Structures are given as structure tokens and as C-alpha cells.
JSON list of C-alpha atoms in Angstrom, two decimals:
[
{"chain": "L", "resi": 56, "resn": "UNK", "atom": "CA", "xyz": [173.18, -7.26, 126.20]},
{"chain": "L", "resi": 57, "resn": "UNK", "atom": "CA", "xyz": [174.10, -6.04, 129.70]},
{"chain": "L", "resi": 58, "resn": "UNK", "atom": "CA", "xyz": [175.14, -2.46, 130.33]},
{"chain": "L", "resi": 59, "resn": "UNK", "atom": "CA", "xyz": [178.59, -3.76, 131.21]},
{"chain": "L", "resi": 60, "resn": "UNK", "atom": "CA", "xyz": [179.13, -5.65, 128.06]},
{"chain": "L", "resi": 61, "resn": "UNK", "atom": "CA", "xyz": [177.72, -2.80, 126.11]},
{"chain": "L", "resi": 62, "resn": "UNK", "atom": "CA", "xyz": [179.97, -0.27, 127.54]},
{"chain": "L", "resi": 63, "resn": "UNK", "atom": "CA", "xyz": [183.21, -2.55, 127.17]},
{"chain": "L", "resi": 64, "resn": "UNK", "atom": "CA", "xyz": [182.04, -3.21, 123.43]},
{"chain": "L", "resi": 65, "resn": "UNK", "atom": "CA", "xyz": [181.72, 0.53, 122.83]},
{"chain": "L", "resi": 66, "resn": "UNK", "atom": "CA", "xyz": [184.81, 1.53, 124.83]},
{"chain": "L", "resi": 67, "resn": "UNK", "atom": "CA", "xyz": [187.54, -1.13, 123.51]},
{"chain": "L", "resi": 68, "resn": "UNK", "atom": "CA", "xyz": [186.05, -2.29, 120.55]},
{"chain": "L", "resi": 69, "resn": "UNK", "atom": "CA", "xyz": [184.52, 0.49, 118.86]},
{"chain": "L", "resi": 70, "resn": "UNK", "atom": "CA", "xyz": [186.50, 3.70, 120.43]},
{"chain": "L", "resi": 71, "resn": "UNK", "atom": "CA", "xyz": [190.09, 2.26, 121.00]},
{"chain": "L", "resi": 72, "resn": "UNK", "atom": "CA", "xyz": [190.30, -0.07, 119.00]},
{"chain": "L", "resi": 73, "resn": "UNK", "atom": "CA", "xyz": [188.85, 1.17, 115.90]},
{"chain": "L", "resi": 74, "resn": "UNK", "atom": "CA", "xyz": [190.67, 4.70, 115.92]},
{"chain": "L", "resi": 75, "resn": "UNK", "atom": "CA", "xyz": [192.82, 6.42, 113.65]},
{"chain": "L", "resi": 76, "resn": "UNK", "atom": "CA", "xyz": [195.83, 6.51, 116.73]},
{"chain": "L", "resi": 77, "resn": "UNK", "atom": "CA", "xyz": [196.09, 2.21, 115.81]},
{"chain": "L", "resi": 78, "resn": "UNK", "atom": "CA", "xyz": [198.07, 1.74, 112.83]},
{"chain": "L", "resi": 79, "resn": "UNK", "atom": "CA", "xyz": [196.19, -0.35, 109.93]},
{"chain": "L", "resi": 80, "resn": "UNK", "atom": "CA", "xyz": [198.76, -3.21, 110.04]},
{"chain": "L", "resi": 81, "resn": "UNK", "atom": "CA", "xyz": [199.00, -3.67, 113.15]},
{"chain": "L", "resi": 82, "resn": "UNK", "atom": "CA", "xyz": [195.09, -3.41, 114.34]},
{"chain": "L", "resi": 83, "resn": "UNK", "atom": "CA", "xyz": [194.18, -7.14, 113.45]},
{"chain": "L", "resi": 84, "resn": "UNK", "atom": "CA", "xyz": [197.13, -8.06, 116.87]},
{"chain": "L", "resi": 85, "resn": "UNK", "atom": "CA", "xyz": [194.98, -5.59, 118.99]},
{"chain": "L", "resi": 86, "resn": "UNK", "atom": "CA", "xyz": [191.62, -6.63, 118.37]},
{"chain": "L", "resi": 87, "resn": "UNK", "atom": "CA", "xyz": [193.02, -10.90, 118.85]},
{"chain": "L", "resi": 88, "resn": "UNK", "atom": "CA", "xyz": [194.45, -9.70, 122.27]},
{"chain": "L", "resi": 89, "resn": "UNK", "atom": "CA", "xyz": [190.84, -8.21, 122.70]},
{"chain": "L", "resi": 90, "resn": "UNK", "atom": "CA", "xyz": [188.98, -11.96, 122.23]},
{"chain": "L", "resi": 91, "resn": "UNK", "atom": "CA", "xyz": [188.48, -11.63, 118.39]},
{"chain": "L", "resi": 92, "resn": "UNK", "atom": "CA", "xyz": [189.68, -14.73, 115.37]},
{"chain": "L", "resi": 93, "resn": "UNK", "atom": "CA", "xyz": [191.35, -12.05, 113.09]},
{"chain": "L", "resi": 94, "resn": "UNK", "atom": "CA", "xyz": [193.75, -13.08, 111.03]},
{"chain": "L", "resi": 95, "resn": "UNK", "atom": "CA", "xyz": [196.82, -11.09, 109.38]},
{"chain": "L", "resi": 96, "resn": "UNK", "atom": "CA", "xyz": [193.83, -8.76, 108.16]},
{"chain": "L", "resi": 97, "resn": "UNK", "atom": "CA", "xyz": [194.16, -4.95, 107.23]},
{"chain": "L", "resi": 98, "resn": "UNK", "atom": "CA", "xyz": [190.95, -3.52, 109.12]},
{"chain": "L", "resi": 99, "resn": "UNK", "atom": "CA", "xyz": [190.42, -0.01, 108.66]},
{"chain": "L", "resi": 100, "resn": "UNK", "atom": "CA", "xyz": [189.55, 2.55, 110.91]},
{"chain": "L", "resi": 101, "resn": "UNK", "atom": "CA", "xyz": [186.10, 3.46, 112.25]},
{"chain": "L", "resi": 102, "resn": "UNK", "atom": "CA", "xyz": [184.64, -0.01, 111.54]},
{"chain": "L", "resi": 103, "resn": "UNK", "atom": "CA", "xyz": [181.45, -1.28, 114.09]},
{"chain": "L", "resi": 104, "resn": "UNK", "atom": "CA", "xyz": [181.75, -4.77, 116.05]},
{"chain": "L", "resi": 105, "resn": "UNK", "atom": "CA", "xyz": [178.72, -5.85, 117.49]},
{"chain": "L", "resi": 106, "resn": "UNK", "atom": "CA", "xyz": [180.91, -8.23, 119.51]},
{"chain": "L", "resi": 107, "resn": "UNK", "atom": "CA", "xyz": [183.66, -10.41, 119.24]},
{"chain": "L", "resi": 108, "resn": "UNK", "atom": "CA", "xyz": [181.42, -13.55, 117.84]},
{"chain": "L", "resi": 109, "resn": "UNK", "atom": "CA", "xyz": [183.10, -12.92, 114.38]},
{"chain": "L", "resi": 110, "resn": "UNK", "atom": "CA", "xyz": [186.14, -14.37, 112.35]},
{"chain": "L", "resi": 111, "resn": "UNK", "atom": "CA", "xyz": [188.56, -12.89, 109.66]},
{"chain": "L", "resi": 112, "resn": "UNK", "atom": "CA", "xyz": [190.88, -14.71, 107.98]},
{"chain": "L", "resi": 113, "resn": "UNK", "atom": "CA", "xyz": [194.51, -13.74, 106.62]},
{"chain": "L", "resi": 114, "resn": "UNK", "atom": "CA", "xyz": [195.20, -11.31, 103.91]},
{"chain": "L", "resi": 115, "resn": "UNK", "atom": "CA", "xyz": [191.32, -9.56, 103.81]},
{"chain": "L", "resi": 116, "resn": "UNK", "atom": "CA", "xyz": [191.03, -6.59, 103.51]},
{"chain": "L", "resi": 117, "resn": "UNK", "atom": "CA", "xyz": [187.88, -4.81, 105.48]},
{"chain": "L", "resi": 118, "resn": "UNK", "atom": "CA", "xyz": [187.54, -0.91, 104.46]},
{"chain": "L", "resi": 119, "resn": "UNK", "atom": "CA", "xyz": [186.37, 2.35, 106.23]},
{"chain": "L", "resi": 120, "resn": "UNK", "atom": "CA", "xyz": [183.14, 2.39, 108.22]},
{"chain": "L", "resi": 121, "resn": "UNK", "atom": "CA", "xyz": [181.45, -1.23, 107.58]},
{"chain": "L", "resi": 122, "resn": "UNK", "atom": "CA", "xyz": [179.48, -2.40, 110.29]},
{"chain": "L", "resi": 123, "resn": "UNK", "atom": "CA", "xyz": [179.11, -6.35, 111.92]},
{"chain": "L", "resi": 124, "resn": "UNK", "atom": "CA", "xyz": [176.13, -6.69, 113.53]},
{"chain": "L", "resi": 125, "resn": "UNK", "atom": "CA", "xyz": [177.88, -10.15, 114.77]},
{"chain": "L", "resi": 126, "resn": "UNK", "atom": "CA", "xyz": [174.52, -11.32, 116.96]},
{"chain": "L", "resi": 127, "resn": "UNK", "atom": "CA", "xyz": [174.50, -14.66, 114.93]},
{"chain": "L", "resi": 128, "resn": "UNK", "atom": "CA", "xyz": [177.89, -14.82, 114.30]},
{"chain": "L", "resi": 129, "resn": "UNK", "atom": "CA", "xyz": [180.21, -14.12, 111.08]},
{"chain": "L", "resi": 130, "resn": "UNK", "atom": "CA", "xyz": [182.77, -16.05, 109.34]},
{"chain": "L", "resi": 131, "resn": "UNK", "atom": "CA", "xyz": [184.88, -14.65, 107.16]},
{"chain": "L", "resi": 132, "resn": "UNK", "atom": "CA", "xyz": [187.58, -16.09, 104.59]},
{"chain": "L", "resi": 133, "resn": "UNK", "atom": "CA", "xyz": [191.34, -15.11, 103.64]},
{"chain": "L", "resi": 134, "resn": "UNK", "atom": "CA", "xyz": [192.11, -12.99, 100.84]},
{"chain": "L", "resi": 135, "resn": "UNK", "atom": "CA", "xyz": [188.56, -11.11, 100.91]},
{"chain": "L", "resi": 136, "resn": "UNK", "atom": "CA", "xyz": [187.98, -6.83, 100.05]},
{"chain": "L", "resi": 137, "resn": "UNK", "atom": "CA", "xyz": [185.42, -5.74, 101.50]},
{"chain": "L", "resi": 138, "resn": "UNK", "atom": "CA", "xyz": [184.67, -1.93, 100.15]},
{"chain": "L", "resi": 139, "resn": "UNK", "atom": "CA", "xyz": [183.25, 1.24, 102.67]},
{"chain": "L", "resi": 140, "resn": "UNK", "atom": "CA", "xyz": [180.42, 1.29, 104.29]},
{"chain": "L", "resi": 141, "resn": "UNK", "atom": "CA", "xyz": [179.26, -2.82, 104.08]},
{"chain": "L", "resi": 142, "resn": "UNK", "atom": "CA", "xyz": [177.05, -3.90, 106.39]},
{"chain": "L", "resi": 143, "resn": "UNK", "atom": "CA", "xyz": [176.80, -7.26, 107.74]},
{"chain": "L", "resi": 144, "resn": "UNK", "atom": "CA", "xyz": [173.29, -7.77, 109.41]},
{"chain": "L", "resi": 145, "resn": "UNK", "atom": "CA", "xyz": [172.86, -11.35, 111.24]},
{"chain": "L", "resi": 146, "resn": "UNK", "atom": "CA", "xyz": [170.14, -10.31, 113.30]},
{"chain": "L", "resi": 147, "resn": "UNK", "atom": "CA", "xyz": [166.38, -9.97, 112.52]},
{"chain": "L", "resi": 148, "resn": "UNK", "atom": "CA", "xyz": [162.85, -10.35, 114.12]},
{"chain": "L", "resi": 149, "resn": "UNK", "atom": "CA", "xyz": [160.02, -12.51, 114.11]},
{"chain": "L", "resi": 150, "resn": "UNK", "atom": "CA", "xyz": [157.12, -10.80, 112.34]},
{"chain": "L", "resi": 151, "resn": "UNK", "atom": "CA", "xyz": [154.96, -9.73, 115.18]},
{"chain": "L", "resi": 152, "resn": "UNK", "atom": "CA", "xyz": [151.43, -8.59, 115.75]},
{"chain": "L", "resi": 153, "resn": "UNK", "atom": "CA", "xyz": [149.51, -5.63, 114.40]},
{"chain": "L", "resi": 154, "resn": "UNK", "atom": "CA", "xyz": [150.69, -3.46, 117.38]},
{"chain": "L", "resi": 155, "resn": "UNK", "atom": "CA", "xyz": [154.31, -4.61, 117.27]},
{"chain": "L", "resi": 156, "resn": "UNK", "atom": "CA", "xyz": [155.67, -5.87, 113.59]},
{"chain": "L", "resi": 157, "resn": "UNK", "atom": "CA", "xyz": [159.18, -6.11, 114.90]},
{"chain": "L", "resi": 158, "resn": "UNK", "atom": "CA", "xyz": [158.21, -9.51, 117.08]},
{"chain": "L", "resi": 159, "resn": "UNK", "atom": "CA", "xyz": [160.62, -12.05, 118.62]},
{"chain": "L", "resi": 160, "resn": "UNK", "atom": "CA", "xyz": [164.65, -11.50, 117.91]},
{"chain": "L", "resi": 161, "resn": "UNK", "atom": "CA", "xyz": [165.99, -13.59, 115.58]},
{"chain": "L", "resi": 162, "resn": "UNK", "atom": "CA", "xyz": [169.02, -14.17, 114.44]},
{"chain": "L", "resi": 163, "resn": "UNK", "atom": "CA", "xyz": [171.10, -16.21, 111.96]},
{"chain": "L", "resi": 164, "resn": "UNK", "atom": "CA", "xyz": [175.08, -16.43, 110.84]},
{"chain": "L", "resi": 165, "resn": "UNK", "atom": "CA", "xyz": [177.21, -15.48, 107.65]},
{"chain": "L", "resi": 166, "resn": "UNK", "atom": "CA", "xyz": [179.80, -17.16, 105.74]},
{"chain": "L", "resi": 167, "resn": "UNK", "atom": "CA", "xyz": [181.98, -15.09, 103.56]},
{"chain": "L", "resi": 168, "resn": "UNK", "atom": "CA", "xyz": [184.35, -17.22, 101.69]},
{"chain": "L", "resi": 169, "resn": "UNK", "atom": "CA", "xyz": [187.68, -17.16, 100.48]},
{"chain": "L", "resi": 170, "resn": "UNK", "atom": "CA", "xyz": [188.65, -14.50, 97.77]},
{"chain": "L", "resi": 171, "resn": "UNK", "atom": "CA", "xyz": [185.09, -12.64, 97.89]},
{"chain": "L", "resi": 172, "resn": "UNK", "atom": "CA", "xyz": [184.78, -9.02, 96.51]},
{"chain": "L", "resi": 173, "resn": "UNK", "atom": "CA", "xyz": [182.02, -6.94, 97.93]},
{"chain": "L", "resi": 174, "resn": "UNK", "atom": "CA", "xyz": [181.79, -3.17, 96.87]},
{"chain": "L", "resi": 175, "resn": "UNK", "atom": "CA", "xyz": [181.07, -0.34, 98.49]},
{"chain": "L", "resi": 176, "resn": "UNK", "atom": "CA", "xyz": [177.69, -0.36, 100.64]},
{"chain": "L", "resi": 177, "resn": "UNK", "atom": "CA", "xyz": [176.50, -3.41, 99.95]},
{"chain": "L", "resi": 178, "resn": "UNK", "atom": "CA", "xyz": [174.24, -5.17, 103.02]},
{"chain": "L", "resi": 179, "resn": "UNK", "atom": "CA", "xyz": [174.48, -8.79, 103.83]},
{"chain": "L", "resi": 180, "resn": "UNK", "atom": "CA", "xyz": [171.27, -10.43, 105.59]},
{"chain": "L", "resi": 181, "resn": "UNK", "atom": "CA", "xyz": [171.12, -12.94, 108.38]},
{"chain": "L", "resi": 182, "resn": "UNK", "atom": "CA", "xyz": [171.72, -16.87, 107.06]},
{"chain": "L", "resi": 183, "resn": "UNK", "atom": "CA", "xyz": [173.52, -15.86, 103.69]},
{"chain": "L", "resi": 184, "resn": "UNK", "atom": "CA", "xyz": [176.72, -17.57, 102.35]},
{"chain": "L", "resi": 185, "resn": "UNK", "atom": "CA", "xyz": [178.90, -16.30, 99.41]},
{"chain": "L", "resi": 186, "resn": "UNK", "atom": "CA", "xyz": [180.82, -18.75, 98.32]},
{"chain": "L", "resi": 187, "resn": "UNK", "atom": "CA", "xyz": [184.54, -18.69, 97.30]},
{"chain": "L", "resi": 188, "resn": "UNK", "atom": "CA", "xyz": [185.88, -15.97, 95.15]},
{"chain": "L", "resi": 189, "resn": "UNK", "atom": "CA", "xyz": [182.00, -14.41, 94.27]},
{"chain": "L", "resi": 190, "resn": "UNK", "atom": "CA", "xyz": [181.61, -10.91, 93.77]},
{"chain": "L", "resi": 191, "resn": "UNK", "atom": "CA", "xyz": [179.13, -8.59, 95.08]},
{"chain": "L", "resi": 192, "resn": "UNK", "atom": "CA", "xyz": [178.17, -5.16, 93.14]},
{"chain": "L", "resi": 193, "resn": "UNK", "atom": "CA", "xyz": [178.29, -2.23, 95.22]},
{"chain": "L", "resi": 194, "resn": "UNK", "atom": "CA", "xyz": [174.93, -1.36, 96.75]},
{"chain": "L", "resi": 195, "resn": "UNK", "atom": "CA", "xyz": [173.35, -5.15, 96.34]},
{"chain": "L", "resi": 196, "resn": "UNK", "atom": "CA", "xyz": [171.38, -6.09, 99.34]},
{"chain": "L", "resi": 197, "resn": "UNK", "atom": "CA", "xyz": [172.35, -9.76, 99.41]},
{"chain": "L", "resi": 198, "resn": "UNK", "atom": "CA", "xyz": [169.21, -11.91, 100.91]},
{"chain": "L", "resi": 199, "resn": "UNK", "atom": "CA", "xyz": [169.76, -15.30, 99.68]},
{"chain": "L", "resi": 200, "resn": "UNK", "atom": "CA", "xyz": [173.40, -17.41, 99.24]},
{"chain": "L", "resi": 201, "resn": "UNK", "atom": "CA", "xyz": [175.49, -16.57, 96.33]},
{"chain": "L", "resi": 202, "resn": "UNK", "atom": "CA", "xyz": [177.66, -19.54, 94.52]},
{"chain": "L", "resi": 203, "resn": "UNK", "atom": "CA", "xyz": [180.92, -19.34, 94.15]},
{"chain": "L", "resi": 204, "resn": "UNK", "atom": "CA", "xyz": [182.78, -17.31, 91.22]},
{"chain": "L", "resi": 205, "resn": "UNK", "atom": "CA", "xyz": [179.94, -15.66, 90.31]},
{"chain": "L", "resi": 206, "resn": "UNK", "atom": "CA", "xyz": [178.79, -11.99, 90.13]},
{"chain": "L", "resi": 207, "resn": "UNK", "atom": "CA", "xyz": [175.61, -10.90, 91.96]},
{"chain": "L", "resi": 208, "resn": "UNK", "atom": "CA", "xyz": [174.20, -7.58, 91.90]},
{"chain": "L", "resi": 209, "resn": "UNK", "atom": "CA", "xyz": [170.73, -5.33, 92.79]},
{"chain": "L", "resi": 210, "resn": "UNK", "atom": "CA", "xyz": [168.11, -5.18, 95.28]},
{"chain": "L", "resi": 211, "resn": "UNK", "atom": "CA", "xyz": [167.85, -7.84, 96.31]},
{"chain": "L", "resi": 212, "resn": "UNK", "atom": "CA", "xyz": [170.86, -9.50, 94.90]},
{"chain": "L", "resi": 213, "resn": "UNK", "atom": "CA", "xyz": [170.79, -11.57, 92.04]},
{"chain": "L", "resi": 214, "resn": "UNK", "atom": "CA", "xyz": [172.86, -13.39, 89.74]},
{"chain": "L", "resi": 215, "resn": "UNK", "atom": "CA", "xyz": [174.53, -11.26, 87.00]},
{"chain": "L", "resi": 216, "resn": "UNK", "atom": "CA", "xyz": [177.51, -13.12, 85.43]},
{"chain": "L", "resi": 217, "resn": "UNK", "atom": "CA", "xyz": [178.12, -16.94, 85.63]},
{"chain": "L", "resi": 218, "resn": "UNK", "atom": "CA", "xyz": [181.24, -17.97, 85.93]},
{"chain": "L", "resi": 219, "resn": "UNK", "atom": "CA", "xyz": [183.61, -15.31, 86.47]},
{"chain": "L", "resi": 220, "resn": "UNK", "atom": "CA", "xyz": [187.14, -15.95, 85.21]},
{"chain": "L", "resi": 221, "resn": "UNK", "atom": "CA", "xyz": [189.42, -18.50, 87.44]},
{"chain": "L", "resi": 222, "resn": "UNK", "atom": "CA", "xyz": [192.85, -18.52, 87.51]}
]
């Protein structure tokens, strides 16, 4: 990323735009004037955009300090909590040599469906879906895709209860 995109990333995305001065309700309009698909969403302060190759849909609700590493892009459905501190990682590397392990970038997108729960400090890996209305246990570290209305929980992430109530 060039110094110039980095700086107007830092500046308006993650200074301006994600402080405490910017009313929750209203910080979804600022960050769509910005470049960003956010929908009637209730984004809390402090929260980390990689850039603005991500998309939130209406009526989710994104807590205090979660990060979107948004390299490989992120998609993310209406009606969703997401708890403190999440992290949504879409970029890796290619395993490398002896002298370097971190090799080649890499990267890879997420799809958060509609109604999804994820608690508090959970971390979502590069290429993972969660399908509509799943839930993921706080602290999981979610490395594979998770079905829909189902609860997944641990390091990594696995299935825990199948299905979870619909209504």
C-alpha cells in the first residue's frame, strides 16, 4: 500500500472516522460518504479498517475495538452482533523458506451471513464463511466455514451445537 493511501486510511478512516466525537448512529452515513457499503449499521468507536474493500449490511451491530484486515475483502450480512475486540484476518502468507517462513502474501475473502453472533475476541481467518444465523463462542479462532444455525466454538473452531433454535 502506498504511503498516500496509508496515511488517508489512518487519517479518515481510522482517526476521524472511528472517534468518540461521531455519534454511533450516525457513523455508518460518514464512513458511505468515505467509499465504504455500510448499511444502517451501529459501528462503534475505535474499530480498525484496513480499507474500504468491506461490506455491512443493515441493522448489525459491530462493537468496540474489532479490527478488518479487509486485504481480501469482507462481506458482511444484516442483522449481525459482532462482540469487542473480533478480528477479521483475510490476509496470510505463503509458507516460505527456512530463512523467511512468512513467504509470498496471500490473501482470501469472508462472508458473514445474515443474523450471525460472534462473541467477544473471536478471530476469523482468510476464506471462511459463516453461514446465516450461526453463532460463534467468544475467543474461537474460526479456520474453516461454519453452517448455518449452528454453534461453533474453541481453537480452532468447531462445531458445538447442531441446530440451534429457528424461529
Amino acid at each position: 500500500m502506498g504511503i498516500l493511501k496509508t496515511l488517508v486510511r489512518d487519517i479518515i478512516l481510522n482517526t476521524a472516522l472511528s472517534s468518540v466525537l461521531i455519534p454511533i448512529p450516525l457513523r455508518w452515513r460518514f464512513y458511505r460518504i468515505a467509499g465504504m457499503k455500510v448499511d444502517r449499521a451501529l459501528i462503534c468507536p475505535n474499530v480498525w479498517f484496513g480499507n474500504r474493500n468491506i461490506s455491512i449490511g443493515s441493522g448489525t451491530f459491530v462493537n468496540y475495538r474489532c479490527v478488518f484486515n479487509t486485504a481480501g475483502g469482507i462481506i458482511i450480512g444484516d442483522n449481525c452482533d459482532i462482540a469487542m475486540d473480533v478480528s477479521f484476518v483475510t490476509s496470510t502468507h505463503e509458507m516460505g523458506g527456512p530463512k523467511r517462513r512468512a513467504g509470498s502474501p496471500a490473501s482470501a475473502p469472508i462472508h458473514v451471513g445474515n443474523g450471525v453472533w460472534i462473541g467477544a475476541r473471536a478471530i476469523i481467518l482468510p476464506g471462511v464463511t459463516i453461514g446465516d444465523g450461526a453463532v460463534i463462542a467468544a475467543g474461537s479462532v474460526v479456520t474453516r466455514d461454519c453452517q448455518p444455525n449452528n454453534l461453533y466454538a474453541g481453537v480452532p473452531a468447531k462445531l458445538i451445537d447442531s441446530p440451534l433454535p429457528v424461529a
